[in-house]
Amino acid sequence: MTDPEWTRNFQITTRDLKPGDSWCLEFDDTLVDVRQKQGWKKCIVHTGARFRCTKCSRGWSSNMVMVVCHMQLRNGKGVVKVRPSCQKCKECSEAPMEKPSIPSDNIFTLMKNLVEKIRVKCYNETPERKKHFRNFDGYKPHEPAHCEACMRGFCPKNRS
């Protein structure tokens, strides 16, 4: 996951928003999934990613990586702050939470989902039909016991 790749995909997908408005994407490790600051809108999207433990080098994939997004549009300038959730290696008890490595295709799909949320939440558009660009398969691997999103109760795998 690299900032330029996310930014490039975000710029491509925001081209069709209201002409004259500008949008930027920022990473913010302080975002929480429960509350957003006043005047900001929140959405949570999910994607597939790979992880690698910095202690034992074990690699794993997860198809339910939560990405918290807070967005705000003021005077034609939009800002989206994002924070992908981390996961912990199940083999290393003292391992830190690891950041995901999200493939380019998934980043682009994630940005399309985000732009649809911007249309609804910031421009009050009502989509003709619900668009959801799915980029994860709920039947593929996921390790809920080591997932930051699951620990906070925001993982759709754990919802009944």
Short mmCIF file of C-alpha atoms in Angstrom, two decimals:
data_model
loop_
_atom_site.label_atom_id
_atom_site.label_comp_id
_atom_site.label_asym_id
_atom_site.label_seq_id
_atom_site.Cartn_x
_atom_site.Cartn_y
_atom_site.Cartn_z
CA MET A 1 0.00 0.00 0.00
CA THR A 2 1.58 3.26 -1.11
CA ASP A 3 0.19 6.76 -0.76
CA PRO A 4 0.78 7.66 -4.44
CA GLU A 5 -1.16 4.60 -5.59
CA TRP A 6 -4.12 5.43 -3.36
CA THR A 7 -3.99 9.10 -4.39
CA ARG A 8 -3.83 8.25 -8.11
CA ASN A 9 -6.80 5.88 -7.83
CA PHE A 10 -8.72 8.43 -5.76
CA GLN A 11 -8.12 11.16 -8.35
CA ILE A 12 -9.30 8.88 -11.15
CA THR A 13 -12.52 7.95 -9.36
CA THR A 14 -13.36 11.50 -8.20
CA ARG A 15 -13.20 12.97 -11.72
CA ASP A 16 -16.95 12.48 -12.17
CA LEU A 17 -17.94 14.34 -9.02
CA LYS A 18 -19.28 17.89 -9.15
CA PRO A 19 -17.21 20.01 -11.57
CA GLY A 20 -15.21 22.70 -9.80
CA ASP A 21 -14.95 20.78 -6.53
CA SER A 22 -11.55 19.45 -5.54
CA TRP A 23 -10.97 16.43 -3.37
CA CYS A 24 -7.85 15.17 -1.59
CA LEU A 25 -7.07 11.97 0.23
CA GLU A 26 -5.08 11.81 3.47
CA PHE A 27 -3.98 8.91 5.65
CA ASP A 28 -4.76 9.45 9.33
CA ASP A 29 -3.66 6.84 11.88
CA THR A 30 -5.72 8.57 14.59
CA LEU A 31 -9.10 7.83 12.98
CA VAL A 32 -11.40 5.61 14.98
CA ASP A 33 -14.29 3.64 13.60
CA VAL A 34 -16.80 4.69 16.26
CA ARG A 35 -17.03 8.48 16.01
CA GLN A 36 -16.11 11.22 13.61
CA LYS A 37 -15.50 14.89 14.39
CA GLN A 38 -18.42 17.25 14.07
CA GLY A 39 -19.06 18.28 10.46
CA TRP A 40 -17.49 15.11 9.06
CA LYS A 41 -19.27 12.14 7.47
CA LYS A 42 -18.13 8.59 8.08
CA CYS A 43 -18.16 5.44 6.01
CA ILE A 44 -16.55 2.07 6.44
CA VAL A 45 -15.57 -0.03 3.45
CA HIS A 46 -13.95 -3.45 3.32
CA THR A 47 -11.37 -5.00 1.06
CA GLY A 48 -8.99 -7.91 0.72
CA ALA A 49 -5.31 -7.56 1.64
CA ARG A 50 -2.15 -9.41 2.57
CA PHE A 51 -0.18 -9.06 5.79
CA ARG A 52 3.39 -9.94 6.78
CA CYS A 53 4.54 -10.26 10.38
CA THR A 54 7.54 -8.06 11.15
CA LYS A 55 8.70 -10.54 13.84
CA CYS A 56 8.46 -13.98 12.21
CA SER A 57 7.87 -13.04 8.52
CA ARG A 58 4.73 -15.19 8.39
CA GLY A 59 2.38 -14.02 5.64
CA TRP A 60 -1.41 -14.30 5.52
CA SER A 61 -4.34 -12.89 3.63
CA SER A 62 -7.64 -11.52 4.82
CA ASN A 63 -10.68 -10.62 2.80
CA MET A 64 -12.30 -8.41 5.42
CA VAL A 65 -9.87 -5.55 5.99
CA MET A 66 -11.85 -2.58 7.27
CA VAL A 67 -10.98 0.87 5.93
CA VAL A 68 -12.37 3.78 7.98
CA CYS A 69 -13.09 6.92 5.94
CA HIS A 70 -14.07 10.34 7.25
CA MET A 71 -15.06 12.91 4.64
CA GLN A 72 -15.93 16.57 4.57
CA LEU A 73 -16.89 19.00 1.81
CA ARG A 74 -16.67 22.74 2.49
CA ASN A 75 -16.74 25.51 -0.10
CA GLY A 76 -15.93 23.15 -2.97
CA LYS A 77 -12.96 21.56 -1.20
CA GLY A 78 -13.34 17.97 -0.11
CA VAL A 79 -11.09 16.00 2.19
CA VAL A 80 -11.20 12.28 2.83
CA LYS A 81 -9.16 10.85 5.69
CA VAL A 82 -8.59 7.10 5.60
CA ARG A 83 -7.16 4.45 7.90
CA PRO A 84 -6.98 0.79 6.95
CA SER A 85 -7.32 -1.53 9.95
CA CYS A 86 -4.41 -3.67 11.03
CA GLN A 87 -4.15 -7.33 11.99
CA LYS A 88 -1.93 -9.26 14.35
CA CYS A 89 0.03 -12.41 13.56
CA LYS A 90 -1.57 -15.43 15.21
CA GLU A 91 1.82 -17.14 15.61
CA CYS A 92 3.62 -14.34 17.51
CA SER A 93 1.96 -13.46 20.80
CA GLU A 94 3.93 -10.21 21.17
CA ALA A 95 3.83 -9.16 17.51
CA PRO A 96 2.61 -5.66 16.71
CA MET A 97 -0.52 -4.98 14.69
CA GLU A 98 0.57 -5.15 11.05
CA LYS A 99 -0.56 -2.77 8.31
CA PRO A 100 -2.20 -4.34 5.25
CA SER A 101 -0.76 -4.56 1.77
CA ILE A 102 -3.72 -3.93 -0.51
CA PRO A 103 -3.43 -4.88 -4.21
CA SER A 104 -3.93 -2.19 -6.86
CA ASP A 105 -7.16 -3.71 -8.17
CA ASN A 106 -8.63 -3.70 -4.68
CA ILE A 107 -7.56 -0.09 -4.10
CA PHE A 108 -9.34 1.00 -7.28
CA THR A 109 -12.52 -0.87 -6.31
CA LEU A 110 -12.31 0.53 -2.78
CA MET A 111 -12.06 4.06 -4.21
CA LYS A 112 -15.13 3.46 -6.42
CA ASN A 113 -17.08 2.41 -3.31
CA LEU A 114 -15.80 5.48 -1.47
CA VAL A 115 -16.87 7.85 -4.28
CA GLU A 116 -20.37 6.35 -4.20
CA LYS A 117 -20.48 7.10 -0.45
CA ILE A 118 -19.27 10.67 -1.14
CA ARG A 119 -22.11 11.12 -3.65
CA VAL A 120 -24.68 10.07 -1.05
CA LYS A 121 -23.21 11.63 2.09
CA CYS A 122 -21.65 14.87 0.79
CA TYR A 123 -23.79 15.67 -2.27
CA ASN A 124 -27.07 14.13 -1.02
CA GLU A 125 -27.45 12.21 -4.27
CA THR A 126 -29.82 9.30 -4.35
CA PRO A 127 -28.39 6.56 -6.49
CA GLU A 128 -30.82 5.15 -9.07
CA ARG A 129 -29.76 1.72 -8.00
CA LYS A 130 -27.46 0.69 -5.25
CA LYS A 131 -23.95 0.34 -6.58
CA HIS A 132 -21.61 -1.82 -4.61
CA PHE A 133 -18.31 -2.80 -6.11
CA ARG A 134 -17.38 -5.97 -4.26
CA ASN A 135 -13.71 -6.69 -3.93
CA PHE A 136 -13.68 -9.39 -1.32
CA ASP A 137 -15.09 -12.86 -1.02
CA GLY A 138 -16.67 -13.68 2.33
CA TYR A 139 -15.76 -17.36 1.92
CA LYS A 140 -12.01 -16.76 1.66
CA PRO A 141 -9.60 -16.66 4.64
CA HIS A 142 -10.03 -14.29 7.54
CA GLU A 143 -8.58 -14.41 11.05
CA PRO A 144 -11.14 -12.65 13.27
CA ALA A 145 -9.30 -13.36 16.53
CA HIS A 146 -6.40 -11.22 15.29
CA CYS A 147 -8.33 -8.55 13.36
CA GLU A 148 -8.48 -5.01 14.68
CA ALA A 149 -11.92 -4.49 13.07
CA CYS A 150 -13.30 -7.66 14.68
CA MET A 151 -11.89 -6.71 18.08
CA ARG A 152 -13.81 -3.43 17.83
CA GLY A 153 -17.00 -5.15 16.61
CA PHE A 154 -16.98 -3.64 13.09
CA CYS A 155 -16.17 -6.68 10.99
CA PRO A 156 -19.10 -7.80 8.81
CA LYS A 157 -17.95 -11.43 9.19
CA ASN A 158 -19.01 -11.29 12.84
CA ARG A 159 -22.38 -9.63 12.34
CA SER A 160 -25.45 -11.78 12.56
#
